[in-house]
Amino acid sequence: MESAVGCEKECEMAKVLVHAREVISKMRHVGNFLVVSIIVVIFGFENSALAYLDPGTGSMVLQLLLGGIAGVVVILKLYWSRFVGLFRGHAREESEHSSSEDQK
Amino acid sequence: MGVVQPLPGSFRDPSGNVYRVEGRILRTVNECFAPDFDFVTSTGLFKNLAAEGLLLPFEVVSSEILKLSDPKPRYVLETPRLPFISFPYEWSFSALKAAALLHVRIHLQALEAGVTLSDASAYNMQFQGNQPVFIDHLSFRRYHSGEMWVGHRQFCEQFLNPLLLRALFGISHNAWYRGTQEGITTGEIRRLLKWRHYWKWNVVTHVVLQDLFQKTSTQGTKSFQDTSLATASFPLSSFKHMLKKLSTWLSQLTPLNTGESTWGDYDKTCSYSSMETTSKKQFILEFTQKVQPALVWDFGCNTGEYSETALEGGARYVVGFDFDQGALERSYHRAGERRLPFQALFMDAANPSPNQGWNGQERESLQARASADAVFALALVHHLAIARNIPLVQVVNWLIALAPQGVIEFVPKNDPMAQELLRLRQDIFPDYTVEHFIALLHEKAGIVKTETVSKSGRMLVWFKRR
C-alpha cells in the first residue's frame, strides 16, 4: 500500500514538475519574445542622420524608455490573452495537454 | 557692394545664414541643405504653415543679390521684416508658453508631412503682437524613420524648464534666462524639485529621468558612450505621443503665486481719476495722430492702456516694456483679446537688454536691434530718478536718445506716488523739479506741447529731438 501510495505521489510529483517545466519554458518563450520585440522597437529602425545639434544622452535614453514603454504596451495588448491564459487556465489546460504528452 | 556679413546670431547652423541687406532680410540655403529644403518644399508644408500664419512666408529671390561665393548658396529666401525682434528672456510667461505650444504644434504638423525639426531653439520664434511665428525655415528637414527628437533637450532648456521655474516655484525666468542665454538646464530644475513634485509623471520623465540618464551616462559608469545610442530608434507613434502629451501639459501650466504682482492691478487700484486718464489718453492720441510713428516704445507700459491709445491714434506697432509680471500678463491678454499690434516685454528700464552671447554680438541690445520712431515714458521718470538714484539729467538724455520724439510724464515730488518712494528715505534730490526737468529737455530737444493732467501737478511733455 505504502509503495502504491508512494508511487502515486511520485507520479503526481512528476506531473507537477512536467507542468512547471512547461510553464517555465512557455514563459521563457514569451519573455524572449518581449525582449526581442523591445529590441526591434528600439533598435530595429533605419539609422537616423546625426544632427548638428547634440541631442544629449539623457534626452535620448528617456526617449528610448518612452518608446520602449509604448512598444511594450502594444505587445502586451496583442499577447494579453495568451499571457493571462498562461497563469489562469494552465492547471486544467496544461494537465490535459501534459497527460496527452505523457502518453506519447 | 563689399562682401556682406551674416547677422551675428546666425552662425550655429551650417545649413545657411541670415543677412540684412538694405533693410531686407535674406536667408541663404547652402548646397549641403538643398536636398532637405527641396524635399520639405515638395511636401507643401511651408505653404500650409505660412497660410495658417504659423511660419513666416518667404520668396525665393536671385542669389546674386548677396554676391556670395564661398559657400555659394543654392537658394536665397527673402522674408518680410518683422516690426521688432525680441528674445525669450524678454517674454512674459504667457508669451513663452504660446511660443512653446506653437513649436510643438508645428513639429506635429511637420511629422504628418514626413518632416521633422532639427532643433528647438526659442530664438527661432518671434512675435507679431501676441501671436508667435516660426522664423527659421532651415530647421525643417526630412524625417528619417525611427529617428529621435533631437531637439528635445534644447526644448526642455529653452521652453519647458523656464516655464516650470514659474509654474512650480513662482520664479520668473527672465533674469536667469538672460544670464545663461540658452535657457535653464534640466539638472538645475531637478535640484529645485521638492518631493511633492515627484508624483507628476511629466516632471518625472522630462526632468528627473532625463537628468538621471544624463548624469549616469556621463559619469562613465554605464556603457551609454557606445555608438548604439547614436543609431538607436524611436517609433514615430511614440514621437507623436510624446509631443501631444507635452503639448497638453504645457497648455495646463500656469504661474504660481499670481497674486504677488505690484502693478498688474495698478490701473484698477491706484488713485488716478478718470479725468486724469482721459487727459493722458487725449494727449497720446493727439501725439500719435500727428506723428504717425511706425514703432513706439512704451517704457513702463503697465497693462498697455496707453499703448492701445497710441495704436488708436495711428501708431503701427507698439512695444511696451515693464518689469512687473502681472502687468505683462495683462498686456499680453489685452493684445490677444483685441488683436492689437502690441507686444509687452520684460525689461527693467534701469537695466535694459545688453549686447551678449558669442563675441558679445549674438543677441543685440535693445538699442542696437531697432530704433523707435517715438518713445513714451509715462509715470516712469520718478522711478528712475528717485527710486533708482539715476541723475535726472541722465534719465532725460537717455530718453531723448531713444527716439526723435516722445511723451514724458513728470511726476512732481508732492504727488502721492512720488511721496511713497520718499517715505522711508532721505530726500537727496533737490534738483528733482519740473523746472529743472524742462530745462534739461530744452538742452537737446524742442518742446512741442505740455499739459498738466492732475491736481498734484503731473505734467505731460511732448518733446522733439533737435
CSV table of N, CA and C in Angstrom, one decimal, chain A residues 40-71 74, chain B residues 12-13 118-119 141 144-154 205-206 209-210 213-214 217 228-235 238 242:
chain,number,residue,atom,x,y,z
A,40,VAL,N,13.7,45.2,-31.2
A,40,VAL,CA,13.3,45.6,-32.5
A,40,VAL,C,12.7,47.0,-32.5
A,41,VAL,N,11.8,47.2,-31.5
A,41,VAL,CA,11.2,48.5,-31.5
A,41,VAL,C,12.2,49.6,-31.3
A,42,ILE,N,13.2,49.3,-30.4
A,42,ILE,CA,14.2,50.3,-30.0
A,42,ILE,C,15.3,50.5,-31.1
A,43,PHE,N,15.8,49.4,-31.5
A,43,PHE,CA,17.0,49.5,-32.4
A,43,PHE,C,16.8,49.1,-33.9
A,44,GLY,N,15.6,48.5,-34.1
A,44,GLY,CA,15.4,47.9,-35.4
A,44,GLY,C,15.0,48.8,-36.6
A,45,PHE,N,15.0,50.1,-36.3
A,45,PHE,CA,14.6,51.0,-37.4
A,45,PHE,C,15.8,51.5,-38.2
A,46,GLU,N,15.5,52.2,-39.2
A,46,GLU,CA,16.6,52.7,-40.1
A,46,GLU,C,17.4,53.7,-39.2
A,47,ASN,N,18.7,53.7,-39.5
A,47,ASN,CA,19.5,54.7,-38.7
A,47,ASN,C,19.1,56.1,-39.0
A,48,SER,N,19.2,56.9,-37.9
A,48,SER,CA,18.8,58.3,-38.1
A,48,SER,C,20.1,59.1,-38.5
A,49,ALA,N,19.9,60.2,-39.2
A,49,ALA,CA,21.0,61.0,-39.6
A,49,ALA,C,21.5,61.8,-38.3
A,50,LEU,N,22.7,62.0,-38.1
A,50,LEU,CA,23.2,62.7,-37.0
A,50,LEU,C,23.0,64.2,-37.2
A,51,ALA,N,22.5,64.9,-36.2
A,51,ALA,CA,22.1,66.3,-36.4
A,51,ALA,C,23.2,67.2,-36.0
A,52,TYR,N,23.1,68.5,-36.4
A,52,TYR,CA,24.2,69.4,-36.0
A,52,TYR,C,24.1,69.8,-34.5
A,53,LEU,N,22.9,69.5,-33.9
A,53,LEU,CA,22.6,69.8,-32.5
A,53,LEU,C,22.9,68.5,-31.7
A,54,ASP,N,23.6,68.6,-30.6
A,54,ASP,CA,23.8,67.5,-29.7
A,54,ASP,C,22.5,67.2,-28.9
A,55,PRO,N,21.9,66.1,-29.2
A,55,PRO,CA,20.6,65.8,-28.5
A,55,PRO,C,20.7,65.6,-27.0
A,56,GLY,N,21.9,65.2,-26.5
A,56,GLY,CA,22.0,65.0,-25.1
A,56,GLY,C,21.7,63.5,-24.8
A,57,THR,N,22.6,62.8,-24.1
A,57,THR,CA,22.3,61.4,-23.9
A,57,THR,C,21.1,61.2,-22.9
A,58,GLY,N,20.9,62.1,-22.0
A,58,GLY,CA,19.8,62.0,-21.1
A,58,GLY,C,18.5,62.0,-21.8
A,59,SER,N,18.3,62.9,-22.8
A,59,SER,CA,17.1,63.0,-23.6
A,59,SER,C,17.0,61.8,-24.4
A,60,MET,N,18.1,61.3,-25.0
A,60,MET,CA,18.0,60.1,-25.9
A,60,MET,C,17.5,58.8,-25.1
A,61,VAL,N,18.1,58.6,-24.0
A,61,VAL,CA,17.8,57.4,-23.2
A,61,VAL,C,16.3,57.5,-22.7
A,62,LEU,N,15.9,58.8,-22.4
A,62,LEU,CA,14.5,59.0,-22.0
A,62,LEU,C,13.6,58.6,-23.1
A,63,GLN,N,14.0,59.0,-24.3
A,63,GLN,CA,13.1,58.6,-25.5
A,63,GLN,C,13.1,57.1,-25.7
A,64,LEU,N,14.2,56.5,-25.5
A,64,LEU,CA,14.3,55.0,-25.6
A,64,LEU,C,13.3,54.4,-24.7
A,65,LEU,N,13.3,54.9,-23.5
A,65,LEU,CA,12.4,54.4,-22.4
A,65,LEU,C,10.9,54.7,-22.8
A,66,LEU,N,10.6,55.9,-23.3
A,66,LEU,CA,9.2,56.2,-23.7
A,66,LEU,C,8.8,55.4,-24.9
A,67,GLY,N,9.7,55.3,-25.8
A,67,GLY,CA,9.5,54.4,-27.0
A,67,GLY,C,9.3,53.0,-26.6
A,68,GLY,N,10.1,52.5,-25.6
A,68,GLY,CA,10.1,51.1,-25.2
A,68,GLY,C,8.8,50.8,-24.5
A,69,ILE,N,8.3,51.8,-23.6
A,69,ILE,CA,7.1,51.6,-22.9
A,69,ILE,C,5.9,51.4,-23.9
A,70,ALA,N,5.9,52.3,-24.9
A,70,ALA,CA,4.9,52.3,-25.9
A,70,ALA,C,4.9,50.9,-26.6
A,71,GLY,N,6.1,50.5,-26.9
A,71,GLY,CA,6.3,49.2,-27.6
A,71,GLY,C,5.8,48.1,-26.7
A,74,VAL,N,2.0,47.9,-26.7
A,74,VAL,CA,1.4,47.3,-27.9
A,74,VAL,C,1.6,45.8,-27.8
B,12,ARG,N,25.3,79.2,-36.0
B,12,ARG,CA,25.3,77.9,-35.5
B,12,ARG,C,25.0,76.8,-36.5
B,13,ASP,N,24.0,77.1,-37.4
B,13,ASP,CA,23.6,76.0,-38.3
B,13,ASP,C,24.3,76.1,-39.6
B,118,SER,N,15.0,70.2,-36.8
B,118,SER,CA,16.4,69.8,-36.4
B,118,SER,C,16.8,70.4,-35.1
B,119,ASP,N,16.1,71.3,-34.6
B,119,ASP,CA,16.4,71.9,-33.3
B,119,ASP,C,15.1,72.4,-32.6
B,141,ARG,N,13.6,69.6,-41.9
B,141,ARG,CA,14.3,68.7,-42.8
B,141,ARG,C,13.6,67.3,-42.8
B,144,HIS,N,13.6,60.9,-40.9
B,144,HIS,CA,14.0,59.5,-41.2
B,144,HIS,C,13.4,58.6,-40.3
B,145,SER,N,12.8,57.5,-40.8
B,145,SER,CA,12.1,56.5,-40.0
B,145,SER,C,12.8,56.1,-38.7
B,146,GLY,N,12.2,56.3,-37.6
B,146,GLY,CA,12.8,55.8,-36.3
B,146,GLY,C,13.7,56.8,-35.6
B,147,GLU,N,13.9,58.0,-36.2
B,147,GLU,CA,14.8,58.9,-35.6
B,147,GLU,C,14.2,59.6,-34.4
B,148,MET,N,15.1,60.0,-33.5
B,148,MET,CA,14.6,60.6,-32.3
B,148,MET,C,14.3,62.1,-32.4
B,149,TRP,N,13.8,62.7,-31.4
B,149,TRP,CA,13.5,64.1,-31.3
B,149,TRP,C,14.9,64.7,-30.9
B,150,VAL,N,15.7,65.1,-31.8
B,150,VAL,CA,17.0,65.6,-31.4
B,150,VAL,C,16.9,67.0,-30.7
B,151,GLY,N,15.8,67.7,-30.8
B,151,GLY,CA,15.7,69.0,-30.2
B,151,GLY,C,15.1,68.9,-28.8
B,152,HIS,N,14.8,67.7,-28.3
B,152,HIS,CA,14.1,67.5,-27.0
B,152,HIS,C,14.8,68.2,-25.9
B,153,ARG,N,16.1,67.9,-25.8
B,153,ARG,CA,16.9,68.6,-24.7
B,153,ARG,C,16.9,70.1,-24.8
B,154,GLN,N,17.0,70.6,-26.0
B,154,GLN,CA,17.0,72.0,-26.2
B,154,GLN,C,15.6,72.6,-25.9
B,205,THR,N,9.4,62.2,-15.9
B,205,THR,CA,10.1,61.9,-17.2
B,205,THR,C,11.0,63.0,-17.7
B,206,HIS,N,10.4,64.2,-18.0
B,206,HIS,CA,11.2,65.2,-18.7
B,206,HIS,C,12.2,65.9,-17.8
B,209,LEU,N,14.0,61.8,-14.8
B,209,LEU,CA,14.7,60.8,-15.6
B,209,LEU,C,15.7,61.3,-16.6
B,210,GLN,N,15.3,62.4,-17.3
B,210,GLN,CA,16.2,62.9,-18.3
B,210,GLN,C,17.6,63.3,-17.6
B,213,PHE,N,19.4,60.1,-16.4
B,213,PHE,CA,20.1,59.4,-17.5
B,213,PHE,C,21.3,60.2,-18.0
B,214,GLN,N,21.1,61.5,-18.0
B,214,GLN,CA,22.2,62.4,-18.5
B,214,GLN,C,23.4,62.2,-17.6
B,217,SER,N,25.0,58.6,-17.7
B,217,SER,CA,25.7,58.4,-19.0
B,217,SER,C,27.0,59.1,-19.1
B,228,SER,N,25.7,52.7,-30.1
B,228,SER,CA,24.4,52.2,-30.3
B,228,SER,C,23.3,53.2,-30.0
B,229,LEU,N,23.7,54.2,-29.1
B,229,LEU,CA,22.8,55.2,-28.7
B,229,LEU,C,22.6,56.2,-29.9
B,230,ALA,N,23.6,56.4,-30.6
B,230,ALA,CA,23.6,57.3,-31.8
B,230,ALA,C,22.7,56.8,-32.9
B,231,THR,N,22.6,55.4,-32.9
B,231,THR,CA,21.9,54.8,-34.0
B,231,THR,C,20.6,54.2,-33.5
B,232,ALA,N,20.3,54.5,-32.2
B,232,ALA,CA,19.0,53.9,-31.7
B,232,ALA,C,17.8,54.6,-32.3
B,233,SER,N,16.7,53.9,-32.2
B,233,SER,CA,15.5,54.4,-32.8
B,233,SER,C,14.3,54.7,-31.9
B,234,PHE,N,13.4,55.5,-32.3
B,234,PHE,CA,12.3,55.9,-31.6
B,234,PHE,C,11.1,55.9,-32.5
B,235,PRO,N,10.1,55.0,-32.1
B,235,PRO,CA,9.0,54.8,-33.1
B,235,PRO,C,8.2,56.2,-33.3
B,238,SER,N,5.4,56.9,-30.9
B,238,SER,CA,5.9,57.3,-29.6
B,238,SER,C,6.3,58.8,-29.7
B,242,MET,N,4.6,61.6,-27.5
B,242,MET,CA,5.4,62.4,-26.6
B,242,MET,C,5.1,63.9,-26.8
